[in-house]
């Protein structure tokens, strides 16, 4: 925590997050906290630092939140190039003396560092980009999922992604499964099924990742022959995911009756199968595309559809 605290104190000097040398000011602690990778440009680093510190500030009391955002030049009305001017602005907003506002800013940065330390520990990585290609014109539904991940600590040598594949209401088969294989980016060393609809995969990486290092891998998932699939492809992140795109290819001979966008939807509402998002049109090749940014954990993003007659085509 002392490393992050020291970096925050160094960052608040001068122009704060608006500093032209933000790439130098963001040391190892900030880079790990904000998921900064080696290729990131200064504008990208500035954006990541700003967004992450703003999220942490939301955990503070209102006066301390204001103090943190002002000290770091994140507050839209406190973009002054000098820290003394930002502290003076803060004092005016709080109705306090400047020295009191300065102490409030010191306390706020200390609490930001503590908030970062007390966050639930992740598994050392997050998803920078997730691209899914879904084919519904094959004998059985199949998906290729490509992810670019970023390590948030040194030594990440394995990852454990997961998949939720709920049973179709019309499915009376005794077994419920998915066929998974790793196309590239590591070795699939274990597949588990803790519950009927939840699958977990352990992937050993080719070599341990360092903080900020990126890695790409791809998995192919197939629904077993004869097992119907619910009429949606929806991703609900349980860790940070910066971007998600999906391309769905329908059989042009059997297009869906209706297709709609699922964006920031409580995941249980997906089960209602009621159109509540933007209606989409399948193109001449039978495809639908959608892309999402800055996904919120626990909400659903993707595409949902309704077949003519309301049932899934036989696979």
PDB file of C-alpha atoms in Angstrom:
ATOM      1  CA  UNK A   1       0.000   0.000   0.000  1.00  0.00           C
ATOM      2  CA  UNK A   2       2.883   2.397   0.741  1.00  0.00           C
ATOM      3  CA  UNK A   3       3.953   2.154  -2.900  1.00  0.00           C
ATOM      4  CA  UNK A   4       0.537   3.235  -4.136  1.00  0.00           C
ATOM      5  CA  UNK A   5       0.295   5.966  -1.500  1.00  0.00           C
ATOM      6  CA  UNK A   6       3.659   7.375  -2.558  1.00  0.00           C
ATOM      7  CA  UNK A   7       2.671   7.279  -6.225  1.00  0.00           C
ATOM      8  CA  UNK A   8      -0.606   9.089  -5.509  1.00  0.00           C
ATOM      9  CA  UNK A   9       1.255  11.813  -3.621  1.00  0.00           C
ATOM     10  CA  UNK A  10       3.680  12.177  -6.501  1.00  0.00           C
ATOM     11  CA  UNK A  11       0.832  12.240  -9.004  1.00  0.00           C
ATOM     12  CA  UNK A  12      -1.060  15.063  -7.296  1.00  0.00           C
ATOM     13  CA  UNK A  13       1.860  17.452  -7.671  1.00  0.00           C
ATOM     14  CA  UNK A  14       1.753  19.769 -10.633  1.00  0.00           C
ATOM     15  CA  UNK A  15      -1.074  18.922 -13.020  1.00  0.00           C
ATOM     16  CA  UNK A  16      -2.277  15.672 -11.431  1.00  0.00           C
ATOM     17  CA  UNK A  17      -3.704  13.201 -13.948  1.00  0.00           C
ATOM     18  CA  UNK A  18      -3.280  15.889 -16.613  1.00  0.00           C
ATOM     19  CA  UNK A  19       0.512  15.754 -16.274  1.00  0.00           C
ATOM     20  CA  UNK A  20       2.237  15.388 -19.659  1.00  0.00           C
ATOM     21  CA  UNK A  21       4.547  12.734 -18.165  1.00  0.00           C
ATOM     22  CA  UNK A  22       1.712  10.569 -16.821  1.00  0.00           C
ATOM     23  CA  UNK A  23       3.498   7.490 -18.182  1.00  0.00           C
ATOM     24  CA  UNK A  24       6.446   8.194 -15.865  1.00  0.00           C
ATOM     25  CA  UNK A  25       4.336   9.146 -12.855  1.00  0.00           C
ATOM     26  CA  UNK A  26       2.353   5.907 -13.086  1.00  0.00           C
ATOM     27  CA  UNK A  27       4.673   3.487 -11.309  1.00  0.00           C
ATOM     28  CA  UNK A  28       4.289  -0.225 -10.708  1.00  0.00           C
ATOM     29  CA  UNK A  29       1.536   0.154  -8.112  1.00  0.00           C
ATOM     30  CA  UNK A  30      -0.658   2.384 -10.273  1.00  0.00           C
ATOM     31  CA  UNK A  31       0.008   0.271 -13.347  1.00  0.00           C
ATOM     32  CA  UNK A  32      -1.102  -2.863 -11.532  1.00  0.00           C
ATOM     33  CA  UNK A  33      -4.144  -1.133 -10.039  1.00  0.00           C
ATOM     34  CA  UNK A  34      -5.295   0.364 -13.335  1.00  0.00           C
ATOM     35  CA  UNK A  35      -4.370  -2.504 -15.644  1.00  0.00           C
ATOM     36  CA  UNK A  36      -1.883  -0.460 -17.656  1.00  0.00           C
ATOM     37  CA  UNK A  37      -0.054  -2.520 -20.256  1.00  0.00           C
ATOM     38  CA  UNK A  38       3.257  -1.835 -21.978  1.00  0.00           C
ATOM     39  CA  UNK A  39       1.834  -0.654 -25.344  1.00  0.00           C
ATOM     40  CA  UNK A  40      -0.556   1.861 -23.721  1.00  0.00           C
ATOM     41  CA  UNK A  41      -0.083   5.427 -24.921  1.00  0.00           C
ATOM     42  CA  UNK A  42      -0.160   8.440 -22.617  1.00  0.00           C
ATOM     43  CA  UNK A  43      -3.842   9.235 -23.383  1.00  0.00           C
ATOM     44  CA  UNK A  44      -4.787   5.622 -22.654  1.00  0.00           C
ATOM     45  CA  UNK A  45      -2.786   5.623 -19.412  1.00  0.00           C
ATOM     46  CA  UNK A  46      -4.424   8.899 -18.388  1.00  0.00           C
ATOM     47  CA  UNK A  47      -7.878   7.492 -19.097  1.00  0.00           C
ATOM     48  CA  UNK A  48      -7.238   4.270 -17.166  1.00  0.00           C
ATOM     49  CA  UNK A  49      -5.779   6.075 -14.154  1.00  0.00           C
ATOM     50  CA  UNK A  50      -8.615   8.598 -14.114  1.00  0.00           C
ATOM     51  CA  UNK A  51     -11.345   5.968 -14.351  1.00  0.00           C
ATOM     52  CA  UNK A  52      -9.866   3.690 -11.702  1.00  0.00           C
ATOM     53  CA  UNK A  53      -9.205   6.466  -9.196  1.00  0.00           C
ATOM     54  CA  UNK A  54     -12.676   7.860  -9.773  1.00  0.00           C
ATOM     55  CA  UNK A  55     -14.148   4.433  -8.962  1.00  0.00           C
ATOM     56  CA  UNK A  56     -12.111   4.221  -5.763  1.00  0.00           C
ATOM     57  CA  UNK A  57     -13.169   7.739  -4.790  1.00  0.00           C
ATOM     58  CA  UNK A  58     -16.805   6.631  -4.949  1.00  0.00           C
ATOM     59  CA  UNK A  59     -16.155   4.555  -1.815  1.00  0.00           C
ATOM     60  CA  UNK A  60     -15.259   7.670   0.220  1.00  0.00           C
ATOM     61  CA  UNK A  61     -17.447  10.095   2.130  1.00  0.00           C
ATOM     62  CA  UNK A  62     -18.593  13.075   0.004  1.00  0.00           C
ATOM     63  CA  UNK A  63     -16.083  15.584   1.410  1.00  0.00           C
ATOM     64  CA  UNK A  64     -13.176  13.161   1.062  1.00  0.00           C
ATOM     65  CA  UNK A  65     -14.327  12.140  -2.404  1.00  0.00           C
ATOM     66  CA  UNK A  66     -14.309  15.785  -3.453  1.00  0.00           C
ATOM     67  CA  UNK A  67     -10.869  16.234  -1.904  1.00  0.00           C
ATOM     68  CA  UNK A  68      -9.418  13.247  -3.753  1.00  0.00           C
ATOM     69  CA  UNK A  69     -10.857  14.249  -7.118  1.00  0.00           C
ATOM     70  CA  UNK A  70      -9.713  17.847  -6.709  1.00  0.00           C
ATOM     71  CA  UNK A  71      -6.194  16.995  -5.541  1.00  0.00           C
ATOM     72  CA  UNK A  72      -5.639  14.714  -8.526  1.00  0.00           C
ATOM     73  CA  UNK A  73      -7.236  17.133 -11.050  1.00  0.00           C
ATOM     74  CA  UNK A  74      -9.972  14.616 -11.859  1.00  0.00           C
ATOM     75  CA  UNK A  75     -12.879  16.856 -10.837  1.00  0.00           C
ATOM     76  CA  UNK A  76     -14.129  18.744 -13.935  1.00  0.00           C
ATOM     77  CA  UNK A  77     -14.026  22.064 -12.059  1.00  0.00           C
ATOM     78  CA  UNK A  78     -10.580  21.492 -10.569  1.00  0.00           C
ATOM     79  CA  UNK A  79      -8.340  21.180 -13.611  1.00  0.00           C
ATOM     80  CA  UNK A  80      -5.981  23.917 -12.418  1.00  0.00           C
ATOM     81  CA  UNK A  81      -2.340  23.308 -13.389  1.00  0.00           C
ATOM     82  CA  UNK A  82      -1.076  23.945  -9.834  1.00  0.00           C
ATOM     83  CA  UNK A  83      -1.912  21.884  -6.761  1.00  0.00           C
ATOM     84  CA  UNK A  84      -2.115  25.048  -4.636  1.00  0.00           C
ATOM     85  CA  UNK A  85      -4.885  26.380  -6.878  1.00  0.00           C
ATOM     86  CA  UNK A  86      -6.787  23.089  -6.708  1.00  0.00           C
ATOM     87  CA  UNK A  87      -6.512  23.071  -2.910  1.00  0.00           C
ATOM     88  CA  UNK A  88      -7.747  26.670  -2.808  1.00  0.00           C
ATOM     89  CA  UNK A  89     -10.735  25.642  -4.932  1.00  0.00           C
ATOM     90  CA  UNK A  90     -11.364  22.718  -2.583  1.00  0.00           C
ATOM     91  CA  UNK A  91     -11.228  25.004   0.458  1.00  0.00           C
ATOM     92  CA  UNK A  92     -13.838  27.248  -1.112  1.00  0.00           C
ATOM     93  CA  UNK A  93     -16.125  24.300  -1.885  1.00  0.00           C
ATOM     94  CA  UNK A  94     -15.799  22.921   1.647  1.00  0.00           C
ATOM     95  CA  UNK A  95     -16.062  26.313   3.323  1.00  0.00           C
ATOM     96  CA  UNK A  96     -12.796  25.619   5.154  1.00  0.00           C
ATOM     97  CA  UNK A  97      -9.368  27.169   5.530  1.00  0.00           C
ATOM     98  CA  UNK A  98      -6.762  26.187   2.950  1.00  0.00           C
ATOM     99  CA  UNK A  99      -4.690  24.278   5.501  1.00  0.00           C
ATOM    100  CA  UNK A 100      -7.785  22.264   6.476  1.00  0.00           C
ATOM    101  CA  UNK A 101      -8.501  21.500   2.826  1.00  0.00           C
ATOM    102  CA  UNK A 102      -4.894  20.370   2.386  1.00  0.00           C
ATOM    103  CA  UNK A 103      -5.227  17.967   5.331  1.00  0.00           C
ATOM    104  CA  UNK A 104      -8.491  16.702   3.868  1.00  0.00           C
ATOM    105  CA  UNK A 105      -6.704  15.996   0.588  1.00  0.00           C
ATOM    106  CA  UNK A 106      -3.931  14.137   2.454  1.00  0.00           C
ATOM    107  CA  UNK A 107      -6.528  12.018   4.234  1.00  0.00           C
ATOM    108  CA  UNK A 108      -8.344  11.341   0.978  1.00  0.00           C
ATOM    109  CA  UNK A 109      -5.242  10.004  -0.765  1.00  0.00           C
ATOM    110  CA  UNK A 110      -4.456   7.785   2.218  1.00  0.00           C
ATOM    111  CA  UNK A 111      -7.993   6.387   2.116  1.00  0.00           C
ATOM    112  CA  UNK A 112      -7.765   5.842  -1.644  1.00  0.00           C
ATOM    113  CA  UNK A 113      -4.709   3.676  -1.087  1.00  0.00           C
ATOM    114  CA  UNK A 114      -6.512   1.774   1.666  1.00  0.00           C
ATOM    115  CA  UNK A 115      -9.573   1.274  -0.540  1.00  0.00           C
ATOM    116  CA  UNK A 116      -7.371  -0.201  -3.249  1.00  0.00           C
ATOM    117  CA  UNK A 117      -5.716  -2.508  -0.719  1.00  0.00           C
ATOM    118  CA  UNK A 118      -9.050  -3.681   0.708  1.00  0.00           C
ATOM    119  CA  UNK A 119     -10.667  -4.489  -2.607  1.00  0.00           C
ATOM    120  CA  UNK A 120     -11.374  -8.185  -3.132  1.00  0.00           C
ATOM    121  CA  UNK A 121      -8.213  -9.686  -4.577  1.00  0.00           C
ATOM    122  CA  UNK A 122      -8.585 -10.696  -8.175  1.00  0.00           C
ATOM    123  CA  UNK A 123      -6.869 -13.629  -9.806  1.00  0.00           C
ATOM    124  CA  UNK A 124      -4.195 -11.451 -11.322  1.00  0.00           C
ATOM    125  CA  UNK A 125      -5.741 -10.679 -14.704  1.00  0.00           C
ATOM    126  CA  UNK A 126      -8.598  -8.956 -16.489  1.00  0.00           C
ATOM    127  CA  UNK A 127     -10.034  -9.022 -20.003  1.00  0.00           C
ATOM    128  CA  UNK A 128      -8.984  -6.221 -22.326  1.00  0.00           C
ATOM    129  CA  UNK A 129     -10.928  -7.537 -25.328  1.00  0.00           C
ATOM    130  CA  UNK A 130     -13.371 -10.412 -25.829  1.00  0.00           C
ATOM    131  CA  UNK A 131     -14.544 -11.306 -29.341  1.00  0.00           C
ATOM    132  CA  UNK A 132     -17.077 -14.075 -29.902  1.00  0.00           C
ATOM    133  CA  UNK A 133     -18.166 -15.669 -33.173  1.00  0.00           C
ATOM    134  CA  UNK A 134     -21.343 -17.738 -32.915  1.00  0.00           C
ATOM    135  CA  UNK A 135     -22.446 -20.066 -35.702  1.00  0.00           C
ATOM    136  CA  UNK A 136     -26.025 -21.285 -35.749  1.00  0.00           C
ATOM    137  CA  UNK A 137     -25.893 -22.540 -39.347  1.00  0.00           C
ATOM    138  CA  UNK A 138     -23.891 -25.650 -38.459  1.00  0.00           C
ATOM    139  CA  UNK A 139     -25.107 -29.104 -37.374  1.00  0.00           C
ATOM    140  CA  UNK A 140     -24.926 -27.941 -33.783  1.00  0.00           C
ATOM    141  CA  UNK A 141     -24.274 -24.449 -32.369  1.00  0.00           C
ATOM    142  CA  UNK A 142     -20.607 -23.593 -32.038  1.00  0.00           C
ATOM    143  CA  UNK A 143     -18.737 -20.591 -30.690  1.00  0.00           C
ATOM    144  CA  UNK A 144     -15.168 -19.352 -30.993  1.00  0.00           C
ATOM    145  CA  UNK A 145     -14.252 -17.048 -28.108  1.00  0.00           C
ATOM    146  CA  UNK A 146     -11.057 -14.989 -28.355  1.00  0.00           C
ATOM    147  CA  UNK A 147      -9.833 -13.050 -25.353  1.00  0.00           C
ATOM    148  CA  UNK A 148      -6.928 -10.693 -24.811  1.00  0.00           C
ATOM    149  CA  UNK A 149      -6.081 -10.612 -21.125  1.00  0.00           C
ATOM    150  CA  UNK A 150      -3.814  -8.310 -19.118  1.00  0.00           C
ATOM    151  CA  UNK A 151      -1.872  -9.438 -16.050  1.00  0.00           C
ATOM    152  CA  UNK A 152      -2.274  -7.250 -12.971  1.00  0.00           C
ATOM    153  CA  UNK A 153       0.592  -8.886 -11.087  1.00  0.00           C
ATOM    154  CA  UNK A 154       3.761 -10.789 -11.864  1.00  0.00           C
ATOM    155  CA  UNK A 155       3.787 -14.552 -12.174  1.00  0.00           C
ATOM    156  CA  UNK A 156       0.345 -15.305 -13.621  1.00  0.00           C
ATOM    157  CA  UNK A 157       0.902 -18.751 -15.132  1.00  0.00           C
ATOM    158  CA  UNK A 158      -2.667 -20.075 -15.324  1.00  0.00           C
ATOM    159  CA  UNK A 159      -6.169 -18.658 -15.700  1.00  0.00           C
ATOM    160  CA  UNK A 160      -9.590 -20.092 -14.885  1.00  0.00           C
ATOM    161  CA  UNK A 161     -12.287 -18.708 -17.202  1.00  0.00           C
ATOM    162  CA  UNK A 162     -15.850 -19.945 -16.807  1.00  0.00           C
ATOM    163  CA  UNK A 163     -18.982 -20.427 -18.892  1.00  0.00           C
ATOM    164  CA  UNK A 164     -22.675 -20.451 -18.036  1.00  0.00           C
ATOM    165  CA  UNK A 165     -24.803 -22.570 -20.382  1.00  0.00           C
ATOM    166  CA  UNK A 166     -28.331 -22.800 -18.933  1.00  0.00           C
ATOM    167  CA  UNK A 167     -30.507 -25.702 -20.010  1.00  0.00           C
ATOM    168  CA  UNK A 168     -33.197 -25.006 -22.616  1.00  0.00           C
ATOM    169  CA  UNK A 169     -36.684 -25.362 -21.160  1.00  0.00           C
ATOM    170  CA  UNK A 170     -37.564 -27.968 -23.797  1.00  0.00           C
ATOM    171  CA  UNK A 171     -34.490 -30.083 -23.088  1.00  0.00           C
ATOM    172  CA  UNK A 172     -35.423 -33.412 -21.468  1.00  0.00           C
ATOM    173  CA  UNK A 173     -32.016 -35.073 -21.900  1.00  0.00           C
ATOM    174  CA  UNK A 174     -30.482 -36.519 -18.726  1.00  0.00           C
ATOM    175  CA  UNK A 175     -27.096 -34.932 -19.457  1.00  0.00           C
ATOM    176  CA  UNK A 176     -26.229 -31.286 -20.045  1.00  0.00           C
ATOM    177  CA  UNK A 177     -22.760 -30.593 -21.396  1.00  0.00           C
ATOM    178  CA  UNK A 178     -20.512 -28.535 -23.652  1.00  0.00           C
ATOM    179  CA  UNK A 179     -17.583 -29.667 -25.785  1.00  0.00           C
ATOM    180  CA  UNK A 180     -14.610 -27.351 -25.262  1.00  0.00           C
ATOM    181  CA  UNK A 181     -11.186 -27.170 -26.861  1.00  0.00           C
ATOM    182  CA  UNK A 182      -8.394 -24.621 -26.754  1.00  0.00           C
ATOM    183  CA  UNK A 183      -7.416 -23.357 -30.213  1.00  0.00           C
ATOM    184  CA  UNK A 184      -4.282 -21.490 -29.131  1.00  0.00           C
ATOM    185  CA  UNK A 185      -2.743 -19.553 -26.267  1.00  0.00           C
ATOM    186  CA  UNK A 186      -2.031 -22.282 -23.733  1.00  0.00           C
ATOM    187  CA  UNK A 187      -3.041 -25.768 -22.655  1.00  0.00           C
ATOM    188  CA  UNK A 188      -6.478 -26.751 -21.386  1.00  0.00           C
ATOM    189  CA  UNK A 189      -5.505 -28.861 -18.386  1.00  0.00           C
ATOM    190  CA  UNK A 190      -8.837 -29.193 -16.592  1.00  0.00           C
ATOM    191  CA  UNK A 191     -12.575 -28.848 -17.236  1.00  0.00           C
ATOM    192  CA  UNK A 192     -15.001 -28.850 -14.318  1.00  0.00           C
ATOM    193  CA  UNK A 193     -18.787 -28.694 -14.016  1.00  0.00           C
ATOM    194  CA  UNK A 194     -19.620 -27.524 -10.471  1.00  0.00           C
ATOM    195  CA  UNK A 195     -23.320 -27.320 -11.377  1.00  0.00           C
ATOM    196  CA  UNK A 196     -25.463 -28.361 -14.317  1.00  0.00           C
ATOM    197  CA  UNK A 197     -25.145 -25.079 -16.200  1.00  0.00           C
ATOM    198  CA  UNK A 198     -21.756 -23.813 -14.979  1.00  0.00           C
ATOM    199  CA  UNK A 199     -18.476 -24.895 -16.560  1.00  0.00           C
ATOM    200  CA  UNK A 200     -14.987 -23.933 -15.441  1.00  0.00           C
ATOM    201  CA  UNK A 201     -11.755 -24.333 -17.398  1.00  0.00           C
ATOM    202  CA  UNK A 202      -8.160 -24.210 -16.195  1.00  0.00           C
ATOM    203  CA  UNK A 203      -5.721 -23.001 -18.844  1.00  0.00           C
ATOM    204  CA  UNK A 204      -1.966 -23.212 -18.309  1.00  0.00           C
ATOM    205  CA  UNK A 205      -0.235 -20.311 -20.061  1.00  0.00           C
ATOM    206  CA  UNK A 206       2.889 -20.821 -22.208  1.00  0.00           C
ATOM    207  CA  UNK A 207       4.929 -18.724 -19.768  1.00  0.00           C
ATOM    208  CA  UNK A 208       4.224 -16.633 -16.653  1.00  0.00           C
ATOM    209  CA  UNK A 209       2.986 -13.122 -17.368  1.00  0.00           C
ATOM    210  CA  UNK A 210       4.437  -9.955 -15.897  1.00  0.00           C
ATOM    211  CA  UNK A 211       2.390  -7.029 -14.645  1.00  0.00           C
ATOM    212  CA  UNK A 212       0.810  -5.235 -17.595  1.00  0.00           C
ATOM    213  CA  UNK A 213       1.723  -7.964 -20.086  1.00  0.00           C
ATOM    214  CA  UNK A 214      -1.002  -9.027 -22.525  1.00  0.00           C
ATOM    215  CA  UNK A 215      -1.805 -12.516 -23.767  1.00  0.00           C
ATOM    216  CA  UNK A 216      -4.340 -13.837 -26.258  1.00  0.00           C
ATOM    217  CA  UNK A 217      -6.072 -17.192 -26.266  1.00  0.00           C
ATOM    218  CA  UNK A 218      -9.044 -18.715 -28.062  1.00  0.00           C
ATOM    219  CA  UNK A 219     -11.498 -21.458 -27.182  1.00  0.00           C
ATOM    220  CA  UNK A 220     -13.953 -23.351 -29.347  1.00  0.00           C
ATOM    221  CA  UNK A 221     -17.208 -24.406 -27.702  1.00  0.00           C
ATOM    222  CA  UNK A 222     -19.749 -26.776 -29.234  1.00  0.00           C
ATOM    223  CA  UNK A 223     -23.198 -27.698 -27.990  1.00  0.00           C
ATOM    224  CA  UNK A 224     -23.531 -31.513 -28.082  1.00  0.00           C
ATOM    225  CA  UNK A 225     -25.606 -33.025 -30.876  1.00  0.00           C
ATOM    226  CA  UNK A 226     -29.303 -33.039 -29.969  1.00  0.00           C
ATOM    227  CA  UNK A 227     -28.948 -30.589 -27.063  1.00  0.00           C
ATOM    228  CA  UNK A 228     -31.034 -27.445 -27.718  1.00  0.00           C
ATOM    229  CA  UNK A 229     -29.557 -24.039 -26.958  1.00  0.00           C
ATOM    230  CA  UNK A 230     -31.432 -21.179 -25.371  1.00  0.00           C
ATOM    231  CA  UNK A 231     -32.074 -18.398 -27.920  1.00  0.00           C
ATOM    232  CA  UNK A 232     -29.447 -15.952 -26.735  1.00  0.00           C
ATOM    233  CA  UNK A 233     -25.742 -15.349 -26.515  1.00  0.00           C
ATOM    234  CA  UNK A 234     -25.221 -13.119 -23.497  1.00  0.00           C
ATOM    235  CA  UNK A 235     -21.998 -12.390 -21.639  1.00  0.00           C
ATOM    236  CA  UNK A 236     -22.156 -11.401 -17.965  1.00  0.00           C
ATOM    237  CA  UNK A 237     -18.657 -10.437 -16.782  1.00  0.00           C
ATOM    238  CA  UNK A 238     -17.504 -11.383 -13.305  1.00  0.00           C
ATOM    239  CA  UNK A 239     -14.214  -9.549 -13.690  1.00  0.00           C
ATOM    240  CA  UNK A 240     -13.199  -6.389 -15.499  1.00  0.00           C
ATOM    241  CA  UNK A 241     -13.817  -6.482 -19.251  1.00  0.00           C
ATOM    242  CA  UNK A 242     -13.064  -3.380 -21.329  1.00  0.00           C
ATOM    243  CA  UNK A 243     -14.573  -4.453 -24.657  1.00  0.00           C
ATOM    244  CA  UNK A 244     -16.844  -7.246 -25.870  1.00  0.00           C
ATOM    245  CA  UNK A 245     -17.979  -7.907 -29.436  1.00  0.00           C
ATOM    246  CA  UNK A 246     -20.194 -10.664 -30.787  1.00  0.00           C
ATOM    247  CA  UNK A 247     -20.958 -11.785 -34.329  1.00  0.00           C
ATOM    248  CA  UNK A 248     -23.792 -14.297 -34.779  1.00  0.00           C
ATOM    249  CA  UNK A 249     -24.323 -16.172 -38.028  1.00  0.00           C
ATOM    250  CA  UNK A 250     -27.843 -17.539 -38.483  1.00  0.00           C
ATOM    251  CA  UNK A 251     -28.919 -20.035 -41.112  1.00  0.00           C
ATOM    252  CA  UNK A 252     -30.352 -17.875 -43.914  1.00  0.00           C
ATOM    253  CA  UNK A 253     -32.835 -20.672 -44.602  1.00  0.00           C
ATOM    254  CA  UNK A 254     -34.184 -20.462 -41.069  1.00  0.00           C
ATOM    255  CA  UNK A 255     -33.819 -16.878 -39.802  1.00  0.00           C
ATOM    256  CA  UNK A 256     -35.128 -15.829 -36.393  1.00  0.00           C
ATOM    257  CA  UNK A 257     -38.465 -14.059 -36.165  1.00  0.00           C
ATOM    258  CA  UNK A 258     -37.046 -11.274 -33.984  1.00  0.00           C
ATOM    259  CA  UNK A 259     -33.601 -10.269 -32.714  1.00  0.00           C
ATOM    260  CA  UNK A 260     -32.804  -7.675 -30.067  1.00  0.00           C
ATOM    261  CA  UNK A 261     -29.827  -6.179 -28.278  1.00  0.00           C
ATOM    262  CA  UNK A 262     -29.074  -7.011 -24.652  1.00  0.00           C
ATOM    263  CA  UNK A 263     -27.111  -4.195 -23.028  1.00  0.00           C
ATOM    264  CA  UNK A 264     -26.532  -3.640 -19.304  1.00  0.00           C
ATOM    265  CA  UNK A 265     -29.471  -5.894 -18.468  1.00  0.00           C
ATOM    266  CA  UNK A 266     -29.900  -7.645 -15.094  1.00  0.00           C
ATOM    267  CA  UNK A 267     -29.031 -11.205 -15.978  1.00  0.00           C
ATOM    268  CA  UNK A 268     -32.265 -12.709 -14.661  1.00  0.00           C
ATOM    269  CA  UNK A 269     -34.242 -10.523 -17.093  1.00  0.00           C
ATOM    270  CA  UNK A 270     -32.605 -12.434 -19.940  1.00  0.00           C
ATOM    271  CA  UNK A 271     -34.581 -15.493 -18.843  1.00  0.00           C
ATOM    272  CA  UNK A 272     -37.826 -13.581 -19.440  1.00  0.00           C
ATOM    273  CA  UNK A 273     -37.033 -13.639 -23.185  1.00  0.00           C
ATOM    274  CA  UNK A 274     -38.972 -10.401 -23.612  1.00  0.00           C
ATOM    275  CA  UNK A 275     -37.642  -7.874 -26.151  1.00  0.00           C
ATOM    276  CA  UNK A 276     -36.509  -4.892 -24.087  1.00  0.00           C
ATOM    277  CA  UNK A 277     -33.575  -3.613 -26.149  1.00  0.00           C
ATOM    278  CA  UNK A 278     -32.947  -2.251 -29.609  1.00  0.00           C
ATOM    279  CA  UNK A 279     -34.396  -4.469 -32.341  1.00  0.00           C
ATOM    280  CA  UNK A 280     -31.736  -5.705 -34.760  1.00  0.00           C
ATOM    281  CA  UNK A 281     -31.927  -6.771 -38.393  1.00  0.00           C
ATOM    282  CA  UNK A 282     -30.170  -9.827 -39.761  1.00  0.00           C
ATOM    283  CA  UNK A 283     -28.165  -8.895 -42.871  1.00  0.00           C
ATOM    284  CA  UNK A 284     -28.246 -10.671 -46.227  1.00  0.00           C
ATOM    285  CA  UNK A 285     -25.590 -13.127 -45.044  1.00  0.00           C
ATOM    286  CA  UNK A 286     -27.554 -14.037 -41.947  1.00  0.00           C
ATOM    287  CA  UNK A 287     -25.305 -12.087 -39.562  1.00  0.00           C
ATOM    288  CA  UNK A 288     -25.776  -9.829 -36.567  1.00  0.00           C
ATOM    289  CA  UNK A 289     -22.947  -7.825 -34.973  1.00  0.00           C
ATOM    290  CA  UNK A 290     -22.805  -5.953 -31.679  1.00  0.00           C
ATOM    291  CA  UNK A 291     -20.065  -4.345 -29.611  1.00  0.00           C
ATOM    292  CA  UNK A 292     -19.958  -3.131 -26.007  1.00  0.00           C
ATOM    293  CA  UNK A 293     -17.478  -1.099 -23.975  1.00  0.00           C
ATOM    294  CA  UNK A 294     -16.788  -0.661 -20.247  1.00  0.00           C
ATOM    295  CA  UNK A 295     -19.006  -3.555 -19.218  1.00  0.00           C
ATOM    296  CA  UNK A 296     -20.348  -3.634 -15.672  1.00  0.00           C
ATOM    297  CA  UNK A 297     -19.886  -6.832 -13.720  1.00  0.00           C
ATOM    298  CA  UNK A 298     -23.048  -8.819 -13.073  1.00  0.00           C
ATOM    299  CA  UNK A 299     -25.042  -7.359 -15.984  1.00  0.00           C
ATOM    300  CA  UNK A 300     -25.750  -9.010 -19.321  1.00  0.00           C
ATOM    301  CA  UNK A 301     -24.482  -7.944 -22.763  1.00  0.00           C
ATOM    302  CA  UNK A 302     -25.128  -9.633 -26.083  1.00  0.00           C
ATOM    303  CA  UNK A 303     -27.916 -10.635 -28.432  1.00  0.00           C
ATOM    304  CA  UNK A 304     -31.202 -12.455 -27.914  1.00  0.00           C
ATOM    305  CA  UNK A 305     -33.625 -13.794 -30.487  1.00  0.00           C
ATOM    306  CA  UNK A 306     -36.934 -15.552 -30.968  1.00  0.00           C
ATOM    307  CA  UNK A 307     -37.451 -18.355 -33.439  1.00  0.00           C
ATOM    308  CA  UNK A 308     -40.572 -18.674 -35.563  1.00  0.00           C
ATOM    309  CA  UNK A 309     -42.887 -20.882 -33.522  1.00  0.00           C
ATOM    310  CA  UNK A 310     -40.965 -20.089 -30.329  1.00  0.00           C
ATOM    311  CA  UNK A 311     -38.816 -23.225 -30.261  1.00  0.00           C
ATOM    312  CA  UNK A 312     -35.205 -23.916 -31.085  1.00  0.00           C
ATOM    313  CA  UNK A 313     -34.422 -25.618 -34.389  1.00  0.00           C
ATOM    314  CA  UNK A 314     -33.285 -29.198 -34.073  1.00  0.00           C
ATOM    315  CA  UNK A 315     -29.519 -29.616 -33.880  1.00  0.00           C
TER     316      UNK A 315
END
